[in-house]
Coordinates of C-alpha atoms in Angstrom, one line a residue:
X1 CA 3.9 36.4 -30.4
X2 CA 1.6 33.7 -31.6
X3 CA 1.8 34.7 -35.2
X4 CA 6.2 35.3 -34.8
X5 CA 6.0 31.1 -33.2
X6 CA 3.7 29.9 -35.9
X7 CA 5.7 31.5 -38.7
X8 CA 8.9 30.5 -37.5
X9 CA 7.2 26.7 -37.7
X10 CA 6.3 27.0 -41.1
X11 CA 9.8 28.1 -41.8
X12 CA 11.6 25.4 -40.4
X13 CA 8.9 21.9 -40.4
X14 CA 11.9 19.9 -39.8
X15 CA 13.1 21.1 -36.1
X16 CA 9.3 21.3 -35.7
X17 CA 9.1 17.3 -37.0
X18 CA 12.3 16.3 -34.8
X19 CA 10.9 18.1 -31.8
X20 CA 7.6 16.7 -31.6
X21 CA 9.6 13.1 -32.4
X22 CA 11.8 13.8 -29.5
X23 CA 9.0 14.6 -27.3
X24 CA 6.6 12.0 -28.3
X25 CA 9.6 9.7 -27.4
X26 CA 10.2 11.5 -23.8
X27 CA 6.3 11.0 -23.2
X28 CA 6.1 7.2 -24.1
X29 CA 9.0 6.9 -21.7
X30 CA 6.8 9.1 -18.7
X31 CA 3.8 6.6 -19.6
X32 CA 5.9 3.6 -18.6
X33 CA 7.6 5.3 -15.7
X34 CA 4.2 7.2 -14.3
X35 CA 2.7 4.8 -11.4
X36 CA -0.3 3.7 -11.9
X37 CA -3.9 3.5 -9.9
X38 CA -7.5 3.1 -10.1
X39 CA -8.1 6.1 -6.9
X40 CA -6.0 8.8 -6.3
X41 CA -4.8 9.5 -3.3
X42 CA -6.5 12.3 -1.6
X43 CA -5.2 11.0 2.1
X44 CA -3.1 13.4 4.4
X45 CA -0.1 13.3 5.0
X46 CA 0.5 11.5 8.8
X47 CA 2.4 9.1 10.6
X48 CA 0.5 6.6 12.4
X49 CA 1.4 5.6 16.8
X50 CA 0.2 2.9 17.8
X51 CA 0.3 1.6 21.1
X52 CA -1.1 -1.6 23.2
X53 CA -2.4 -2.3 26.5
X54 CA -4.3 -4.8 26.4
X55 CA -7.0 -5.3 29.5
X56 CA -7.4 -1.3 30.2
X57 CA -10.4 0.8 29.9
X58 CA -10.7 3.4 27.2
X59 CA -9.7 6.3 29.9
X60 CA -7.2 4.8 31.5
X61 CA -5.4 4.8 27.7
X62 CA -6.7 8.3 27.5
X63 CA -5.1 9.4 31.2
X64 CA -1.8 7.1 30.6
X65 CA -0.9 6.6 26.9
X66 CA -3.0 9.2 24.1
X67 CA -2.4 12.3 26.5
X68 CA 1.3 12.2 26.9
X69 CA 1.9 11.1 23.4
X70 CA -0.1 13.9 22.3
X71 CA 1.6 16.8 24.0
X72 CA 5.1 15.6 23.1
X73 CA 4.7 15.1 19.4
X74 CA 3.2 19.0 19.4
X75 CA 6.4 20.1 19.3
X76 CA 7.6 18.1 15.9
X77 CA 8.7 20.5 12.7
X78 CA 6.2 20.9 10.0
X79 CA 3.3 19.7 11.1
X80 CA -0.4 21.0 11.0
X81 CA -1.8 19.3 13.7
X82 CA -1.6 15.8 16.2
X83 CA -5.1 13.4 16.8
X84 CA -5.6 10.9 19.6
X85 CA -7.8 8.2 20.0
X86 CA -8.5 5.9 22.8
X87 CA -10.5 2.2 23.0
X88 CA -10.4 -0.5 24.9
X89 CA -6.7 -1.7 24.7
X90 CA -5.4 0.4 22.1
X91 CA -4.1 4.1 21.6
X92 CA -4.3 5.3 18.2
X93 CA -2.4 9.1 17.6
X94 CA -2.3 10.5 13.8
X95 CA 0.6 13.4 13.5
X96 CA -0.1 15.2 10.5
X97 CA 2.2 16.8 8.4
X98 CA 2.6 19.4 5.5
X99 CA 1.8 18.3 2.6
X100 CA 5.4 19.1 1.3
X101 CA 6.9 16.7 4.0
X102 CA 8.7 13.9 3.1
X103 CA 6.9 11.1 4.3
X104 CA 9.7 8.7 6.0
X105 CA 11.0 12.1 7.0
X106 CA 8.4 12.5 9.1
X107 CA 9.0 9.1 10.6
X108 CA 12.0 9.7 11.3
X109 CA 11.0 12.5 13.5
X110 CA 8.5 11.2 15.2
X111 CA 10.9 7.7 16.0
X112 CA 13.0 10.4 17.7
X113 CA 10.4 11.9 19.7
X114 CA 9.3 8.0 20.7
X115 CA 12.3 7.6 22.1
X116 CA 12.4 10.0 25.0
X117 CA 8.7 10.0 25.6
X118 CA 8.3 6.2 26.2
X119 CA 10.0 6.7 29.5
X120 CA 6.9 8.4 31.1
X121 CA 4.3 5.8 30.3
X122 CA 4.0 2.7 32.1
X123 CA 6.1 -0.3 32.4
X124 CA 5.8 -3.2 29.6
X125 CA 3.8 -0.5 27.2
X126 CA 6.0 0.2 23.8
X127 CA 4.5 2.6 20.9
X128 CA 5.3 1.8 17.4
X129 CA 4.6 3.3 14.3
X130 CA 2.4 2.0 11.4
X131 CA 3.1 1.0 8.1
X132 CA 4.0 3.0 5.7
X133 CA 1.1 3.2 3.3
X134 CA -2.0 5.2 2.9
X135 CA -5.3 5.1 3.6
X136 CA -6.0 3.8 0.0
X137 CA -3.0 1.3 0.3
X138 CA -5.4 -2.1 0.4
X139 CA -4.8 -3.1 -3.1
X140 CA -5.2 -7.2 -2.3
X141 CA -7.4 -9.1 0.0
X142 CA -7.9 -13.0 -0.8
X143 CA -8.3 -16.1 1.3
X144 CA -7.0 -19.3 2.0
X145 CA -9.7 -22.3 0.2
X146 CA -8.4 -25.0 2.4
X147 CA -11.6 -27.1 3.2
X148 CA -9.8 -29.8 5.0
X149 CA -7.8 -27.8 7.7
X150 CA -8.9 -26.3 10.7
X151 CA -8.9 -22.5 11.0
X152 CA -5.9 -22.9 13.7
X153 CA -4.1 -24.3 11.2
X154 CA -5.0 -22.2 8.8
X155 CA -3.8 -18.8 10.3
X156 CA -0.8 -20.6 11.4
X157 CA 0.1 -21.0 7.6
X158 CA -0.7 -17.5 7.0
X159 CA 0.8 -16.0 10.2
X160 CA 4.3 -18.1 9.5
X161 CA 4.6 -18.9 5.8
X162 CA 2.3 -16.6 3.8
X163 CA 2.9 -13.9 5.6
X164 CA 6.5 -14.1 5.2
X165 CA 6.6 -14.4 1.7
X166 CA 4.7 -12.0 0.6
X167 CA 6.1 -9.0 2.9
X168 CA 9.5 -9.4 0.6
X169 CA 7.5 -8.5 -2.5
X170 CA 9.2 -4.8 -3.5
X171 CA 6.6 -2.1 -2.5
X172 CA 4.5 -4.1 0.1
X173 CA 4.2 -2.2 3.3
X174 CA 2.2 -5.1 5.4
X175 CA 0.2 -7.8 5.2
X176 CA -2.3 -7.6 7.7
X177 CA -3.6 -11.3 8.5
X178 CA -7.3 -12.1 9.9
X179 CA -9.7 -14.6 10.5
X180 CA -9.2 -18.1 11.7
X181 CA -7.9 -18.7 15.7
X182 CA -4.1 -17.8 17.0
X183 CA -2.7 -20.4 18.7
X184 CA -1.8 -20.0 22.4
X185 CA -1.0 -22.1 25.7
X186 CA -4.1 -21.1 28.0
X187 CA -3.6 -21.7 31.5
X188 CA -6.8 -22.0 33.7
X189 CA -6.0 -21.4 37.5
X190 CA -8.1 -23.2 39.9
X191 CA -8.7 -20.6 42.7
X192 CA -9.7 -22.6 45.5
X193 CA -6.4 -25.0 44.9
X194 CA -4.3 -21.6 45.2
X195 CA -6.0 -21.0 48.3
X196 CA -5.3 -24.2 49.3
X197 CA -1.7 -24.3 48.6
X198 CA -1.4 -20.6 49.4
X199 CA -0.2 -19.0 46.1
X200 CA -1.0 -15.9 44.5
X201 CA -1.5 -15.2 40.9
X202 CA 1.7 -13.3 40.5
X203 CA 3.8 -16.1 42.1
X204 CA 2.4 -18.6 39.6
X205 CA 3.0 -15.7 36.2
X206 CA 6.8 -15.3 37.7
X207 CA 7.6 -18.8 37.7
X208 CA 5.9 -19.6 33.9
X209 CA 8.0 -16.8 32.9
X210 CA 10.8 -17.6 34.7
X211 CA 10.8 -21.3 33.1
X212 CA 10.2 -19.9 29.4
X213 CA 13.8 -18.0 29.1
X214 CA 17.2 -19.1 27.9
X215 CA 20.4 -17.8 29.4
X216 CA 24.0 -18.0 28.5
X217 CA 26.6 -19.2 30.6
X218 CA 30.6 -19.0 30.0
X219 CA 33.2 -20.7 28.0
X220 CA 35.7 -22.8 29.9
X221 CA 38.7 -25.0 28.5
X222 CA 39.1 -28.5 29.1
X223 CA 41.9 -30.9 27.7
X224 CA 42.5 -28.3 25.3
X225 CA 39.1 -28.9 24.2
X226 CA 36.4 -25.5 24.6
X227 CA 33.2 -25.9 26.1
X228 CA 30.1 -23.5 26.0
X229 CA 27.5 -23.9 28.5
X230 CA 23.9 -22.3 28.3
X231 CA 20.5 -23.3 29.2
X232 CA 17.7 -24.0 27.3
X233 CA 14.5 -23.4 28.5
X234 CA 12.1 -22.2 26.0
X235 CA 8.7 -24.0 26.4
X236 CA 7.7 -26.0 23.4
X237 CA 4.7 -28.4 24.7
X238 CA 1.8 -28.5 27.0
X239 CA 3.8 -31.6 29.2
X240 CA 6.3 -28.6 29.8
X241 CA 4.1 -26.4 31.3
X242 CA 2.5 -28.7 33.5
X243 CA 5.5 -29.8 35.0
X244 CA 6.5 -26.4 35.9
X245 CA 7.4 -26.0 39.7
X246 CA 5.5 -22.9 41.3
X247 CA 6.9 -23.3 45.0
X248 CA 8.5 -26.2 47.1
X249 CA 6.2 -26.3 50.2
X250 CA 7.9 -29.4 52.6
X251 CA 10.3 -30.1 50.0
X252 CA 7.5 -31.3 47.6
X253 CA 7.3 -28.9 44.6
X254 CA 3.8 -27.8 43.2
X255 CA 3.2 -28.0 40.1
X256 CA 1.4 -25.9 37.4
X257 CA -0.8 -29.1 36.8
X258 CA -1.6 -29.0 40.7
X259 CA -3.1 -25.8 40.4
X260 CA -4.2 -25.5 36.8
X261 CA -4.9 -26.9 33.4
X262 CA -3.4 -26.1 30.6
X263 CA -4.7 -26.5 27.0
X264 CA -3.9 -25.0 23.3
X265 CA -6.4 -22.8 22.3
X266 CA -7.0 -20.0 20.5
X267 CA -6.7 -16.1 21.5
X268 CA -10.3 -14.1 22.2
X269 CA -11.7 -13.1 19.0
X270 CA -13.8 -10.2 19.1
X271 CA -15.0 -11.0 15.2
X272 CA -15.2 -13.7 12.6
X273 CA -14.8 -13.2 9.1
X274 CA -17.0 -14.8 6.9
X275 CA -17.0 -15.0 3.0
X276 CA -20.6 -15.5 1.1
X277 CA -22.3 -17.0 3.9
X278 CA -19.9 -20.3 3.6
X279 CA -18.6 -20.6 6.7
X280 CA -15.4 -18.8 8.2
X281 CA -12.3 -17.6 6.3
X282 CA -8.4 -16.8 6.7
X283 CA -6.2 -14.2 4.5
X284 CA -4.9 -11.4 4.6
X285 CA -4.7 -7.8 3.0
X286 CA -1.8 -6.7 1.7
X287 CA -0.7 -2.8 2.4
X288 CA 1.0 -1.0 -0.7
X289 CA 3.9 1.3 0.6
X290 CA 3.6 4.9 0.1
X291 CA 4.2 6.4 -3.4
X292 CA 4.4 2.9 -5.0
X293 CA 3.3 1.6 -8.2
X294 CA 0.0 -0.3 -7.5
X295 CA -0.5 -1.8 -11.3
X296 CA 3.1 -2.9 -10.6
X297 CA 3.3 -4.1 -7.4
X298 CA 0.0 -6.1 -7.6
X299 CA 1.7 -7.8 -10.3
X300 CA 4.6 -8.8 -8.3
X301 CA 2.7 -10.2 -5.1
X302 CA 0.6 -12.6 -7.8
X303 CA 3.8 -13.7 -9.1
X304 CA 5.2 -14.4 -5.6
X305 CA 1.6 -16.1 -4.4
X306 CA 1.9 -18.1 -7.3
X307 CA 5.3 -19.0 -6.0
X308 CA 4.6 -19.6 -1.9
X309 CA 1.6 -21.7 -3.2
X310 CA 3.8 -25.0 -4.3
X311 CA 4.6 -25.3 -0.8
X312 CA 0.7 -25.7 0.2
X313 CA -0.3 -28.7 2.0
X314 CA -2.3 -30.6 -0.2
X315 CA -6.0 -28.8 -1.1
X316 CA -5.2 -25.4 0.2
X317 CA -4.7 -22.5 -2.6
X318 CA -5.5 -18.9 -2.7
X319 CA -9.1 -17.2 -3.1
X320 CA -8.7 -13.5 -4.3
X321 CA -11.6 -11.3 -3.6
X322 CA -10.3 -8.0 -3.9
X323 CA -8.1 -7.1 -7.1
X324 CA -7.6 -3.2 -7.5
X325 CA -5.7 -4.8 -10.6
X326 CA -9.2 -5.3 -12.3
X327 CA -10.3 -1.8 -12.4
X328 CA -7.0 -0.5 -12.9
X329 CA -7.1 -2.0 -16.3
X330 CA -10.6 -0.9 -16.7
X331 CA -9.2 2.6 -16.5
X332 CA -6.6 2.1 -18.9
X333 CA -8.3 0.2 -21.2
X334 CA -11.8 3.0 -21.3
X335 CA -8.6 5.8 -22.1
X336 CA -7.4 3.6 -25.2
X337 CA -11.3 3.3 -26.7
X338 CA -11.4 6.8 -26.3
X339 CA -8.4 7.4 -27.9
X340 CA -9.3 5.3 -30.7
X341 CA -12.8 6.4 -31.3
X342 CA -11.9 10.3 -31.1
X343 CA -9.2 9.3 -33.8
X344 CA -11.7 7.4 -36.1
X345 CA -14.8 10.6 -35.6
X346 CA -12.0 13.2 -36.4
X347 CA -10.7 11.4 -39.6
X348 CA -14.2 10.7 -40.6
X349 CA -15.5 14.4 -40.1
X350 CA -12.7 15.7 -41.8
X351 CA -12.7 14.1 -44.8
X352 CA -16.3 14.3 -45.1
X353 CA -16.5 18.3 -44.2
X354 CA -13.1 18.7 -45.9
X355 CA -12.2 16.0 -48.4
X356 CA -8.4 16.7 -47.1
X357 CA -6.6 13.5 -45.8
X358 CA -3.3 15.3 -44.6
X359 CA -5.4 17.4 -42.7
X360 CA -6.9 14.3 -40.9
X361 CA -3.7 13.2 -40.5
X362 CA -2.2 16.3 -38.8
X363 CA -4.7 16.3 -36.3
X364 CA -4.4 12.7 -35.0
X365 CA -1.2 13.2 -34.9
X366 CA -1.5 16.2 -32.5
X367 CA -3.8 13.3 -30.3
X368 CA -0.5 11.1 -29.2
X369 CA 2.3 14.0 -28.7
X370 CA -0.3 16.2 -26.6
X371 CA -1.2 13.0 -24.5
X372 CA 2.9 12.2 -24.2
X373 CA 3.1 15.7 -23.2
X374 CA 0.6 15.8 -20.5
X375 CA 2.4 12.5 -19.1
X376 CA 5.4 14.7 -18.9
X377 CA 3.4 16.9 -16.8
X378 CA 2.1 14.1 -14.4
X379 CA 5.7 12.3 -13.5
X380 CA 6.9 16.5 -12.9
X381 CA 4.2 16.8 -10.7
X382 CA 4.4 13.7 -9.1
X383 CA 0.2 12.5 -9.6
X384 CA -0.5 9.2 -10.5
X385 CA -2.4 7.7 -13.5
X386 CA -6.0 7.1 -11.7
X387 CA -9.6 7.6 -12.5
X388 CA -9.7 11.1 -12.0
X389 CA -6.3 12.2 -14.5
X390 CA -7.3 10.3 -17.1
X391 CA -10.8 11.2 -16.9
X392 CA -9.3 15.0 -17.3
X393 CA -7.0 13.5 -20.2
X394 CA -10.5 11.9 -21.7
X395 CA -11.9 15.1 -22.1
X396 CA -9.3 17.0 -22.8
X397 CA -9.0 15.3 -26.1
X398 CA -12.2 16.4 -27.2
X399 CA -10.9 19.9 -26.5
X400 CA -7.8 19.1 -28.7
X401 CA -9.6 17.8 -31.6
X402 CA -11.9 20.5 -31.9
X403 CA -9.2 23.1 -31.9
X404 CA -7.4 20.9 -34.4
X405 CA -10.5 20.9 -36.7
X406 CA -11.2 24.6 -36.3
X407 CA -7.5 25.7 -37.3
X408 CA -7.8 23.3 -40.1
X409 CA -11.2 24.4 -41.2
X410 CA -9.3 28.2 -41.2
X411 CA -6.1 27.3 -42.3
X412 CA -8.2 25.2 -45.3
X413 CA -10.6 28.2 -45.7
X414 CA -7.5 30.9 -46.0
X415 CA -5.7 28.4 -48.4
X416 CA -8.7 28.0 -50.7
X417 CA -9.0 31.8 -50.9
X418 CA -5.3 32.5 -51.9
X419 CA -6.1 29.7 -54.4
X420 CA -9.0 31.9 -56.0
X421 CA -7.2 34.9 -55.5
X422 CA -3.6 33.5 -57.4
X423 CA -6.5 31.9 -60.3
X424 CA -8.2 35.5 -60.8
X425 CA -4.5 37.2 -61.2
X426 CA -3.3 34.4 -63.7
X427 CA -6.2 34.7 -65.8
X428 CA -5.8 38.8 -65.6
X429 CA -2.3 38.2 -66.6
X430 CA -3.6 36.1 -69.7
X431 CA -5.9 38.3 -70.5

């Protein structure tokens, strides 16, 4: 079979010529098209549910959230296996599926199941999924370098400006803020002044929530002239709070400033983040979605960062200090030097063993339609350009060019004895 495909090659070079064109062509288009990424993703395949309760105990989650979320995503299609976990405040289940399953299609399901089973767990508590990405999907972390605003400030730019920006960047899953203080009205109740005035806690919760609510009214015509009426009540200052009325007790109201004090503060941290030892930090990480290009879409969220940062305030810009970009082109550029050097050592140990230029020439040719090729492969297959494929495309070109030099060597060898064969039948003929 070998010997019929190699013959039938030497019969007609040019198909052979126009096929390996056509091919090297279809491979330089699967290089540009094949994502690319410094770590391959090894993750499983899962959907993440996450739920908050903020305030309970580890086995009350367990008892009243992970347990009943566990038994009723069992059931899904095509999946190996469910995993809860329970902390203080947070549920965390991890549905895995085959590895064959279609990712949002698995979302889909489990949104499905979500629907039914959040009836049985208790009021106010609503699961949600988690992002699309993987657990290698960090490919950006920076930090804001703004010196002369407080770290309130600071995540309040990245919470409602930064944020926002960079989540419409094409194949961005999240950006997952941290450091710095979020900003929140902090009531402090005064116990022995509810006592006093005999409230509860509840009362005073109902009538803050109450107050911070805007409702609709009707439309009604008057002198042929329409009028909407609605109420606006949404709390925008701490003077507004204060002058909330709890209860009227002999037609005198009390007030939330009677009872408490209210301040702006910032929500319990259980963490700081700190960068070199400097002080504190803000920024955020930014989530690639699933399947994306990572070369590509780090590319993308510079561009836009370069964008949001004209609306800084003055002094603040951005502090990068995690770029997968980096070693991604570290990758790509070690593959090129080896392509390159195992190039140069081929054409120099042929021509030196040899002293045959076309047959240097044939084999570094083989070099870039075999690597086309086994791009081919990788965009069929659906894997990634990372550290570990082309490490297995590095040394697979040593394999190349040795077999390359070997059926040279023979092909030269075989050539050179026809040639003494053909010379001792001319000169019989002479003779």
């Amino acid at each position: 079979m070998v010997h019929r495909i190699i013959e039938w090659s030497l019969q007609n070079r040019f198909i052979v010529l126009v096929l390996s064109a056509a091919l090297l062509v279809w491979g330089i288009f699967a290089v540009k098209k094949n994502p690319i990424d410094a770590i391959p993703d090894l993750s499983e395949n899962q959907v993440i549910v996450f739920t908050e309760w903020m305030g309970r105990g580890p086995q009350l989650i367990e008892d009243q959230i992970t347990y009943p979320l566990v038994t009723n995503l069992q059931g899904l299609p095509k999946i190996k296996y469910v995993r809860g976990t329970s902390m203080f405040g947070m549920s965390f289940i991890y549905v895995i599926f085959n590895d064959d399953v279609d990712v949002y299609w698995g979302r889909e399901r489990v949104l499905e199941r979500l629907s039914t089973v959040s009836r049985s767990l208790p009021t106010g508590v609503s699961p949600q999924l988690g992002p699309d990405g993987t657990g290698v999907g960090h490919i950006l972390w920076y930090t804001l370098d703004a010196p002369e605003m407080d770290l309130g400030e600071q995540r309040a730019l990245q919470d409602w400006y930064i944020k926002f920006a960079l989540q419409n960047v094409e194949g961005v899953s999240e950006i997952a803020s941290f450091g710095g203080f979020q900003k929140q009205y902090q009531i402090t109740i005064d116990p022995n002044k509810l006592l006093y005035y005999r409230l509860s806690v509840p009362e005073v919760m109902s009538a803050i929530r109450l107050n911070n609510n805007e409702s609709g009214g009707r439309k009604f015509e008057l002198s042929d002239i329409g009028y909407i009426i609605k109420t606006s009540g949404y709390l925008q200052s701490i003077e507004e709070i204060e002058n909330i009325p709890v209860k009227n007790q002999a037609s005198i109201p009390i007030k939330v400033s009677d009872i408490a004090s209210v301040q702006m503060t910032g929500e319990t941290r259980l963490g700081i983040f700190d960068q070199d030892g400097k002080g504190e930090r803000v920024g955020g990480i930014v989530v690639m979605r699933y399947g994306e290009n990572a070369a590509a879409v780090i590319e993308k969220v510079k561009a836009k960062m370069s964008e949001a940062a004209k609306g800084f305030p003055k002094g603040v810009k951005f502090d990068i200090v995690y770029d997968r970009g980096e070693l991604i082109q570290e990758s790509v550029d070690s593959i090129k030097h080896t392509l390159i050097e195992e190039m140069i050592v081929v054409s120099l140990v042929v021509i030196i063993f040899l002293f045959h230029w076309r047959s240097a020439l044939s084999i570094i040719i083989q070099i870039p339609i075999t690597l086309a090729a086994s791009f081919i492969l990788l965009n069929a297959f659906g894997i990634s350009s990372n550290i570990m494929s082309l490490t297995g495309i590095a040394l697979a070109i040593g394999v190349i060019v040795d077999n390359g030099i070997i059926m040279s060597e023979n092909a030269y060898k075989h050539l050179s004895e026809r040639y003494e064969q053909w010379q001792d039948q001319q000169k019989t003929t002479l003779l």
